[in-house]
């Protein structure tokens, strides 16, 4: 984040156009607003347009405004986006989704700075605005596919800032999580909240496909549901406990046992334990060893908590007894102690243990 911050400050010192790229939720808009805020234009307006949300018929009027009487319903002159942003910055979001028509209108404006409102027979004025464009698409691919104009790409891409996905800057996770905790605390007026070391390691291990936005939502969701002042593994949503193990090479995939594949399917998909494991087991397509392996992989994820296993394996909380009876009947109920993590601040006590968890017998270790 500090490297990014430097890049943003550098960009703010110049007045050149900026293209910000990165996956969804990485913080492109925040970055764009930061550039404006640090720039000499910060006291000027900041106007944002979602390029994907403007129908082709309204583009010209949106960008350049219209004059009274230019079409049915145009009762008065209306300024367009660029005029509203005079002396300031225009944020063009999702430029990768712009229609070709909008691309050519934008290009013309970038070249001349002239504004010709709809219904006017000549350009009325020139405006000075800075354009910051954002996209989560690879524009180079769009150029190859002829859906994005190459000349426009080079116009927009004077300073290019890439905001990396969260999984490539794991050192930001803890800092961001703490920041979102503080924000939620202010918003909901709760007591100071701490994240347990085990929960933090789940946050660190997760791949965050939704990036910072997803992290923010997870923390907020934890805060509003929290019953005490600690966020533990049990408070985290199931996707964080069941990050799929992706086999990287064909040979690895081939080597992965039936049980591992079943487990991955179970935690990454929407199939429940009953469909993905119980039925094949009863049909003898899965062996007892497979079943034990699936349970053991699950308990590793939930740090030995059987109740969380229900969530991880897409079962209803009411299935608890049925699930345990099934495992007991086929001697596949594993000892959970092996998976529990001992908390440093509470020696000798297993973490994440629910006081309601019934005693679990040791299963056969064969
Ligand atoms: N460094 C950061 N510090 C604090 N909050 C952040 C940071 N980066 C992103 N966020 C927050 O994450 C959320 C998503 O950020 P933003 O809207 O800027 O993402 P985006 O890249 O524009 O996503 P999309 O492509 O989906 O539009 C916002 O709530 C934003 O405030
Ligand atoms: Mg955005």
CSV table of C-alpha atoms and ligand atoms in Angstrom, one decimal:
chain,number,residue,atom,x,y,z
A,1,UNK,CA,0.0,0.0,0.0
A,2,UNK,CA,2.9,2.3,0.7
A,3,UNK,CA,4.4,1.7,-2.8
A,4,UNK,CA,1.0,2.5,-4.2
A,5,UNK,CA,0.7,5.6,-2.1
A,6,UNK,CA,4.0,6.9,-3.6
A,7,UNK,CA,2.8,6.2,-7.1
A,8,UNK,CA,-0.5,8.1,-6.4
A,9,UNK,CA,1.4,11.1,-5.0
A,10,UNK,CA,3.7,11.1,-8.0
A,11,UNK,CA,0.7,11.0,-10.3
A,12,UNK,CA,-1.0,13.8,-8.3
A,13,UNK,CA,2.1,16.1,-8.8
A,14,UNK,CA,1.6,16.0,-12.6
A,15,UNK,CA,-1.5,16.9,-14.5
A,16,UNK,CA,-1.3,14.0,-17.0
A,17,UNK,CA,-4.1,11.5,-17.7
A,18,UNK,CA,-4.0,8.4,-15.5
A,19,UNK,CA,-5.2,4.9,-16.2
A,20,UNK,CA,-5.8,2.7,-13.2
A,21,UNK,CA,-6.1,-1.0,-13.7
A,22,UNK,CA,-6.7,-3.9,-11.3
A,23,UNK,CA,-9.2,-6.6,-10.4
A,24,UNK,CA,-12.6,-5.8,-9.0
A,25,UNK,CA,-12.5,-4.6,-5.4
A,26,UNK,CA,-8.8,-3.8,-5.2
A,27,UNK,CA,-9.3,-0.1,-4.6
A,28,UNK,CA,-9.1,1.6,-8.0
A,29,UNK,CA,-11.7,4.2,-7.2
A,30,UNK,CA,-10.1,5.0,-3.9
A,31,UNK,CA,-6.8,5.4,-5.7
A,32,UNK,CA,-8.4,7.7,-8.3
A,33,UNK,CA,-9.9,9.8,-5.6
A,34,UNK,CA,-6.6,10.0,-3.8
A,35,UNK,CA,-4.9,11.3,-6.9
A,36,UNK,CA,-7.5,14.1,-7.2
A,37,UNK,CA,-7.3,14.9,-3.5
A,38,UNK,CA,-3.5,15.2,-3.6
A,39,UNK,CA,-3.5,17.2,-6.8
A,40,UNK,CA,-3.5,20.9,-7.4
A,41,UNK,CA,-7.1,20.4,-8.6
A,42,UNK,CA,-8.3,19.2,-5.2
A,43,UNK,CA,-10.4,22.3,-4.6
A,44,UNK,CA,-12.0,21.8,-8.0
A,45,UNK,CA,-14.9,19.4,-8.7
A,46,UNK,CA,-14.6,15.6,-8.9
A,47,UNK,CA,-17.2,14.1,-11.3
A,48,UNK,CA,-17.5,10.4,-11.8
A,49,UNK,CA,-19.1,8.6,-14.7
A,50,UNK,CA,-19.7,4.8,-15.0
A,51,UNK,CA,-19.0,4.3,-18.7
A,52,UNK,CA,-20.9,1.0,-18.8
A,53,UNK,CA,-24.1,2.7,-17.4
A,54,UNK,CA,-24.8,5.2,-20.2
A,55,UNK,CA,-27.1,4.2,-23.0
A,56,UNK,CA,-25.8,5.1,-26.5
A,57,UNK,CA,-28.7,7.4,-27.1
A,58,UNK,CA,-27.8,9.6,-24.1
A,59,UNK,CA,-24.0,9.6,-24.3
A,60,UNK,CA,-23.6,12.9,-26.1
A,61,UNK,CA,-26.0,14.7,-23.7
A,62,UNK,CA,-24.3,13.1,-20.7
A,63,UNK,CA,-20.8,14.1,-21.7
A,64,UNK,CA,-21.4,17.4,-23.4
A,65,UNK,CA,-24.9,18.5,-22.2
A,66,UNK,CA,-27.7,19.8,-24.4
A,67,UNK,CA,-29.4,23.0,-25.3
A,68,UNK,CA,-33.1,23.8,-24.6
A,69,UNK,CA,-35.4,22.4,-27.2
A,70,UNK,CA,-32.9,20.1,-28.7
A,71,UNK,CA,-35.1,17.1,-28.2
A,72,UNK,CA,-38.5,16.3,-26.6
A,73,UNK,CA,-38.2,16.9,-22.9
A,74,UNK,CA,-35.2,19.2,-23.1
A,75,UNK,CA,-36.9,22.1,-21.4
A,76,UNK,CA,-33.7,23.9,-20.4
A,77,UNK,CA,-30.0,24.0,-21.2
A,78,UNK,CA,-28.2,21.2,-19.3
A,79,UNK,CA,-24.5,21.1,-18.8
A,80,UNK,CA,-22.7,17.8,-19.4
A,81,UNK,CA,-20.2,15.9,-17.4
A,82,UNK,CA,-17.1,17.7,-18.7
A,83,UNK,CA,-18.5,21.1,-18.1
A,84,UNK,CA,-19.5,20.2,-14.5
A,85,UNK,CA,-15.9,19.1,-13.9
A,86,UNK,CA,-14.3,22.3,-15.2
A,87,UNK,CA,-11.1,22.9,-13.4
A,88,UNK,CA,-11.3,19.6,-11.7
A,89,UNK,CA,-11.1,15.9,-12.4
A,90,UNK,CA,-13.4,13.4,-14.3
A,91,UNK,CA,-13.3,9.8,-13.2
A,92,UNK,CA,-14.3,7.5,-16.0
A,93,UNK,CA,-15.1,4.1,-14.5
A,94,UNK,CA,-15.2,0.9,-16.4
A,95,UNK,CA,-13.7,2.3,-19.5
A,96,UNK,CA,-13.3,-1.2,-20.8
A,97,UNK,CA,-17.1,-1.4,-21.2
A,98,UNK,CA,-17.4,1.8,-23.3
A,99,UNK,CA,-19.3,1.6,-26.6
A,100,UNK,CA,-17.3,2.4,-29.7
A,101,UNK,CA,-19.5,5.4,-30.2
A,102,UNK,CA,-18.6,6.8,-26.8
A,103,UNK,CA,-15.0,6.0,-27.4
A,104,UNK,CA,-14.9,8.2,-30.5
A,105,UNK,CA,-16.7,11.1,-28.7
A,106,UNK,CA,-14.3,10.9,-25.8
A,107,UNK,CA,-11.3,10.8,-28.1
A,108,UNK,CA,-12.5,13.9,-29.9
A,109,UNK,CA,-12.9,15.7,-26.6
A,110,UNK,CA,-9.5,14.6,-25.3
A,111,UNK,CA,-7.9,16.0,-28.5
A,112,UNK,CA,-9.7,19.3,-28.6
A,113,UNK,CA,-11.1,20.0,-25.1
A,114,UNK,CA,-14.1,21.4,-27.0
A,115,UNK,CA,-17.7,21.0,-25.9
A,116,UNK,CA,-20.5,21.0,-28.3
A,117,UNK,CA,-23.8,20.4,-26.6
A,118,UNK,CA,-26.5,18.4,-28.3
A,119,UNK,CA,-28.6,20.8,-30.4
A,120,UNK,CA,-25.9,23.4,-30.8
A,121,UNK,CA,-24.4,23.9,-34.2
A,122,UNK,CA,-20.9,24.7,-33.0
A,123,UNK,CA,-18.6,24.1,-30.1
A,124,UNK,CA,-19.7,26.4,-27.3
A,125,UNK,CA,-16.7,26.3,-25.0
A,126,UNK,CA,-13.5,24.6,-24.1
A,127,UNK,CA,-12.9,23.2,-20.7
A,128,UNK,CA,-9.8,22.1,-18.7
A,129,UNK,CA,-10.4,18.8,-16.9
A,130,UNK,CA,-8.1,16.0,-15.9
A,131,UNK,CA,-9.3,12.5,-16.9
A,132,UNK,CA,-8.6,9.5,-14.7
A,133,UNK,CA,-9.8,6.2,-16.3
A,134,UNK,CA,-10.3,2.9,-14.5
A,135,UNK,CA,-10.9,-0.6,-15.6
A,136,UNK,CA,-10.7,-4.2,-14.4
A,137,UNK,CA,-10.3,-5.4,-18.0
A,138,UNK,CA,-7.1,-6.1,-19.9
A,139,UNK,CA,-7.5,-3.3,-22.5
A,140,UNK,CA,-4.7,-4.8,-24.6
A,141,UNK,CA,-7.0,-7.9,-25.2
A,142,UNK,CA,-9.9,-5.6,-26.0
A,143,UNK,CA,-7.7,-3.8,-28.6
A,144,UNK,CA,-6.8,-7.1,-30.2
A,145,UNK,CA,-10.6,-8.0,-30.2
A,146,UNK,CA,-11.2,-4.6,-31.8
A,147,UNK,CA,-13.7,-3.6,-29.0
A,148,UNK,CA,-11.3,-0.9,-27.7
A,149,UNK,CA,-9.6,1.8,-29.8
A,150,UNK,CA,-5.9,1.7,-29.7
A,151,UNK,CA,-5.6,5.5,-30.2
A,152,UNK,CA,-7.8,6.1,-27.2
A,153,UNK,CA,-5.8,3.6,-25.2
A,154,UNK,CA,-2.6,5.6,-25.7
A,155,UNK,CA,-4.4,8.8,-25.0
A,156,UNK,CA,-5.6,7.6,-21.6
A,157,UNK,CA,-2.6,5.6,-20.6
A,158,UNK,CA,-0.1,8.4,-19.9
A,159,UNK,CA,0.5,7.3,-16.3
A,160,UNK,CA,-0.4,3.7,-15.7
A,161,UNK,CA,-1.1,2.7,-12.1
A,162,UNK,CA,-1.7,-1.0,-11.4
A,163,UNK,CA,-3.4,-1.8,-8.1
A,164,UNK,CA,-2.4,-5.4,-7.3
A,165,UNK,CA,-4.8,-8.0,-6.0
A,166,UNK,CA,-4.9,-8.5,-2.2
A,167,UNK,CA,-3.5,-12.0,-2.4
A,168,UNK,CA,-0.3,-10.5,-3.9
A,169,UNK,CA,0.2,-8.2,-1.0
A,170,UNK,CA,-0.7,-10.3,2.0
A,171,UNK,CA,1.2,-7.9,4.3
A,172,UNK,CA,-1.7,-5.4,3.8
A,173,UNK,CA,-4.3,-7.8,5.1
A,174,UNK,CA,-3.7,-7.3,8.9
A,175,UNK,CA,-3.4,-3.5,8.5
A,176,UNK,CA,-6.6,-3.3,6.4
A,177,UNK,CA,-8.5,-5.6,8.8
A,178,UNK,CA,-7.5,-3.4,11.8
A,179,UNK,CA,-8.6,-0.3,9.9
A,180,UNK,CA,-12.0,-1.8,9.0
A,181,UNK,CA,-12.4,-2.9,12.6
A,182,UNK,CA,-11.8,0.7,13.8
A,183,UNK,CA,-14.3,2.0,11.2
A,184,UNK,CA,-17.0,-0.5,12.1
A,185,UNK,CA,-16.4,0.2,15.8
A,186,UNK,CA,-17.1,3.9,15.1
A,187,UNK,CA,-20.1,3.2,12.9
A,188,UNK,CA,-21.7,0.7,15.2
A,189,UNK,CA,-20.4,2.1,18.5
A,190,UNK,CA,-19.1,-1.2,19.7
A,191,UNK,CA,-16.3,-1.9,22.2
A,192,UNK,CA,-12.8,-2.4,20.9
A,193,UNK,CA,-12.6,-5.8,19.1
A,194,UNK,CA,-9.7,-8.1,18.6
A,195,UNK,CA,-9.1,-10.7,16.0
A,196,UNK,CA,-7.8,-14.0,17.4
A,197,UNK,CA,-4.4,-15.2,16.0
A,198,UNK,CA,-6.2,-18.3,14.4
A,199,UNK,CA,-8.8,-16.1,12.7
A,200,UNK,CA,-6.0,-13.8,11.5
A,201,UNK,CA,-4.2,-16.7,10.0
A,202,UNK,CA,-7.4,-17.7,8.1
A,203,UNK,CA,-7.6,-14.1,6.8
A,204,UNK,CA,-3.9,-14.4,5.7
A,205,UNK,CA,-4.3,-17.7,4.0
A,206,UNK,CA,-7.5,-16.9,2.1
A,207,UNK,CA,-7.1,-15.9,-1.6
A,208,UNK,CA,-9.6,-13.0,-1.5
A,209,UNK,CA,-11.2,-13.2,-5.0
A,210,UNK,CA,-13.2,-10.1,-4.1
A,211,UNK,CA,-10.1,-8.3,-2.9
A,212,UNK,CA,-10.3,-5.4,-0.4
A,213,UNK,CA,-14.1,-5.1,-0.8
A,214,UNK,CA,-14.5,-8.7,0.3
A,215,UNK,CA,-12.2,-8.2,3.3
A,216,UNK,CA,-14.2,-5.1,4.3
A,217,UNK,CA,-17.5,-6.9,4.1
A,218,UNK,CA,-16.2,-9.9,6.1
A,219,UNK,CA,-15.0,-7.7,8.9
A,220,UNK,CA,-18.2,-5.6,8.9
A,221,UNK,CA,-20.3,-8.8,9.0
A,222,UNK,CA,-18.3,-10.1,11.9
A,223,UNK,CA,-18.6,-6.9,13.8
A,224,UNK,CA,-22.4,-6.7,13.5
A,225,UNK,CA,-22.9,-10.4,14.5
A,226,UNK,CA,-20.3,-10.5,17.2
A,227,UNK,CA,-21.4,-11.5,20.7
A,228,UNK,CA,-18.1,-10.8,22.5
A,229,UNK,CA,-15.0,-8.8,21.9
A,230,UNK,CA,-13.0,-11.4,19.9
A,231,UNK,CA,-13.4,-12.5,16.3
A,232,UNK,CA,-12.6,-16.2,16.3
A,233,UNK,CA,-12.5,-18.7,13.5
A,234,UNK,CA,-16.1,-19.6,14.3
A,235,UNK,CA,-17.2,-16.0,13.4
A,236,UNK,CA,-15.7,-16.2,9.9
A,237,UNK,CA,-17.8,-17.0,6.9
A,238,UNK,CA,-17.5,-20.5,5.5
A,239,UNK,CA,-15.6,-19.5,2.3
A,240,UNK,CA,-12.6,-18.5,4.5
A,241,UNK,CA,-12.5,-21.9,6.1
A,242,UNK,CA,-12.9,-23.8,2.9
A,243,UNK,CA,-10.6,-22.2,0.4
A,244,UNK,CA,-10.3,-24.8,-2.4
A,245,UNK,CA,-7.0,-26.5,-2.9
A,246,UNK,CA,-6.2,-25.9,-6.5
A,247,UNK,CA,-4.1,-28.5,-8.1
A,248,UNK,CA,-1.5,-26.7,-10.1
A,249,UNK,CA,-0.3,-29.3,-12.5
A,250,UNK,CA,-2.0,-32.1,-14.4
A,251,UNK,CA,0.1,-34.7,-12.8
A,252,UNK,CA,-0.7,-33.4,-9.3
A,253,UNK,CA,-4.4,-33.4,-10.2
A,254,UNK,CA,-4.1,-37.0,-11.4
A,255,UNK,CA,-2.3,-38.0,-8.2
A,256,UNK,CA,-4.9,-36.4,-6.0
A,257,UNK,CA,-6.9,-39.2,-4.4
A,258,UNK,CA,-10.6,-39.6,-4.8
A,259,UNK,CA,-11.0,-38.4,-1.2
A,260,UNK,CA,-9.1,-35.2,-1.8
A,261,UNK,CA,-11.1,-34.5,-5.0
A,262,UNK,CA,-14.3,-35.2,-3.2
A,263,UNK,CA,-13.2,-32.8,-0.4
A,264,UNK,CA,-12.3,-30.0,-2.9
A,265,UNK,CA,-15.6,-30.4,-4.7
A,266,UNK,CA,-17.4,-30.3,-1.4
A,267,UNK,CA,-15.9,-27.1,-0.1
A,268,UNK,CA,-15.6,-25.2,-3.3
A,269,UNK,CA,-19.0,-26.1,-4.7
A,270,UNK,CA,-22.6,-25.9,-3.4
A,271,UNK,CA,-23.0,-29.7,-3.1
A,272,UNK,CA,-23.8,-30.8,0.4
A,273,UNK,CA,-22.0,-33.6,2.3
A,274,UNK,CA,-25.1,-35.7,1.9
A,275,UNK,CA,-25.0,-35.6,-1.9
A,276,UNK,CA,-21.2,-35.5,-2.4
A,277,UNK,CA,-20.1,-38.0,0.3
A,278,UNK,CA,-23.0,-39.8,2.0
A,279,UNK,CA,-24.6,-41.1,-1.2
A,280,UNK,CA,-21.4,-42.4,-2.9
A,281,UNK,CA,-20.3,-43.9,0.4
A,282,UNK,CA,-23.6,-45.8,0.8
A,283,UNK,CA,-23.2,-46.9,-2.9
A,284,UNK,CA,-19.7,-48.1,-2.0
A,285,UNK,CA,-18.1,-45.7,-4.5
A,286,UNK,CA,-16.2,-44.1,-1.5
A,287,UNK,CA,-14.4,-46.3,0.9
A,288,UNK,CA,-14.3,-45.9,4.7
A,289,UNK,CA,-10.7,-44.6,4.3
A,290,UNK,CA,-11.9,-42.0,1.9
A,291,UNK,CA,-14.6,-40.9,4.3
A,292,UNK,CA,-12.1,-40.6,7.1
A,293,UNK,CA,-9.8,-38.6,4.9
A,294,UNK,CA,-12.6,-36.1,3.9
A,295,UNK,CA,-13.5,-35.6,7.6
A,296,UNK,CA,-9.9,-35.2,8.6
A,297,UNK,CA,-9.3,-32.6,5.9
A,298,UNK,CA,-12.4,-30.8,7.0
A,299,UNK,CA,-11.4,-30.9,10.7
A,300,UNK,CA,-8.0,-29.4,9.8
A,301,UNK,CA,-9.8,-26.5,8.2
A,302,UNK,CA,-12.1,-26.0,11.2
A,303,UNK,CA,-9.4,-26.5,13.7
A,304,UNK,CA,-11.2,-29.6,15.0
A,305,UNK,CA,-14.7,-28.0,15.4
A,306,UNK,CA,-17.5,-30.4,14.3
A,307,UNK,CA,-20.2,-27.7,14.2
A,308,UNK,CA,-18.1,-25.6,11.8
A,309,UNK,CA,-17.7,-28.7,9.7
A,310,UNK,CA,-21.5,-28.6,9.0
A,311,UNK,CA,-21.1,-25.2,7.6
A,312,UNK,CA,-18.0,-26.1,5.6
A,313,UNK,CA,-19.8,-29.1,4.1
A,314,UNK,CA,-23.0,-27.2,3.3
A,315,UNK,CA,-25.2,-28.9,5.9
A,316,UNK,CA,-27.9,-27.4,8.0
A,317,UNK,CA,-27.1,-26.9,11.7
A,318,UNK,CA,-30.0,-29.3,12.4
A,319,UNK,CA,-28.0,-32.1,10.8
A,320,UNK,CA,-25.5,-32.2,13.6
A,321,UNK,CA,-26.9,-35.3,15.3
A,322,UNK,CA,-27.5,-37.1,12.1
A,323,UNK,CA,-24.0,-36.3,10.9
A,324,UNK,CA,-22.3,-37.5,14.1
A,325,UNK,CA,-24.5,-40.7,14.2
A,326,UNK,CA,-23.5,-41.5,10.7
A,327,UNK,CA,-19.8,-41.1,11.4
A,328,UNK,CA,-20.1,-43.1,14.6
A,329,UNK,CA,-21.9,-45.9,12.9
A,330,UNK,CA,-19.1,-46.4,10.4
A,331,UNK,CA,-16.4,-45.7,12.9
A,332,UNK,CA,-15.3,-42.6,11.1
A,333,UNK,CA,-15.7,-40.1,13.9
A,334,UNK,CA,-12.2,-38.8,14.4
A,335,UNK,CA,-10.7,-37.4,17.5
A,336,UNK,CA,-10.9,-33.6,17.4
A,337,UNK,CA,-8.2,-32.9,19.9
A,338,UNK,CA,-5.5,-33.4,17.3
A,339,UNK,CA,-6.9,-30.5,15.3
A,340,UNK,CA,-7.5,-28.0,18.0
A,341,UNK,CA,-5.1,-25.0,18.3
A,342,UNK,CA,-4.0,-24.1,21.8
A,343,UNK,CA,-4.2,-20.4,22.4
A,344,UNK,CA,-1.1,-18.8,23.9
A,345,UNK,CA,-3.0,-16.5,26.2
A,346,UNK,CA,-5.0,-19.4,27.7
A,347,UNK,CA,-2.7,-22.3,28.2
A,348,UNK,CA,-4.2,-25.7,28.3
A,349,UNK,CA,-7.5,-24.5,26.8
A,350,UNK,CA,-8.6,-25.5,23.4
A,351,UNK,CA,-9.7,-22.6,21.3
A,352,UNK,CA,-12.9,-22.5,19.3
A,353,UNK,CA,-14.5,-25.2,21.4
A,354,UNK,CA,-18.2,-24.6,21.9
A,355,UNK,CA,-19.4,-25.4,25.4
A,356,UNK,CA,-22.4,-27.0,23.7
A,357,UNK,CA,-20.3,-29.5,21.8
A,358,UNK,CA,-21.2,-33.0,23.0
A,359,UNK,CA,-18.3,-35.2,24.1
A,360,UNK,CA,-16.9,-36.8,21.0
A,361,UNK,CA,-15.7,-40.3,21.3
A,362,UNK,CA,-12.4,-41.4,19.9
A,363,UNK,CA,-13.0,-43.1,16.6
A,364,UNK,CA,-11.1,-46.2,15.4
A,365,UNK,CA,-7.7,-45.1,14.2
A,366,UNK,CA,-7.4,-48.0,11.8
B,1,LIG,N1,-6.3,0.7,0.8
B,1,LIG,C1,-7.5,0.7,1.2
B,1,LIG,N2,-7.8,1.2,2.4
B,1,LIG,C2,-9.1,1.2,2.8
B,1,LIG,N3,-10.1,0.8,2.1
B,1,LIG,C3,-9.9,0.3,0.9
B,1,LIG,C4,-8.6,0.3,0.4
B,1,LIG,N4,-8.6,-0.2,-0.9
B,1,LIG,C5,-9.9,-0.5,-1.1
B,1,LIG,N5,-10.7,-0.1,-0.1
B,1,LIG,C6,-12.2,-0.3,0.1
B,1,LIG,O1,-12.6,-1.4,-0.7
B,1,LIG,C7,-13.8,-1.2,-1.4
B,1,LIG,C8,-13.6,-1.4,-2.9
B,1,LIG,O2,-12.7,-0.3,-3.3
B,1,LIG,P1,-13.0,0.4,-4.8
B,1,LIG,O3,-14.4,0.7,-4.9
B,1,LIG,O4,-12.0,1.5,-4.9
B,1,LIG,O5,-12.6,-0.8,-5.7
B,1,LIG,P2,-12.5,-0.9,-7.3
B,1,LIG,O6,-11.2,-1.4,-7.7
B,1,LIG,O7,-13.0,0.4,-7.9
B,1,LIG,O8,-13.6,-2.1,-7.6
B,1,LIG,P3,-14.5,-2.3,-8.9
B,1,LIG,O9,-13.6,-2.7,-10.0
B,1,LIG,O10,-15.4,-3.5,-8.5
B,1,LIG,O11,-15.3,-1.1,-9.1
B,1,LIG,C9,-14.2,0.3,-1.0
B,1,LIG,O12,-15.1,0.2,0.0
B,1,LIG,C10,-12.9,0.9,-0.6
B,1,LIG,O13,-13.1,1.9,0.3
B,2,LIG,MG1,-14.7,0.9,-9.0
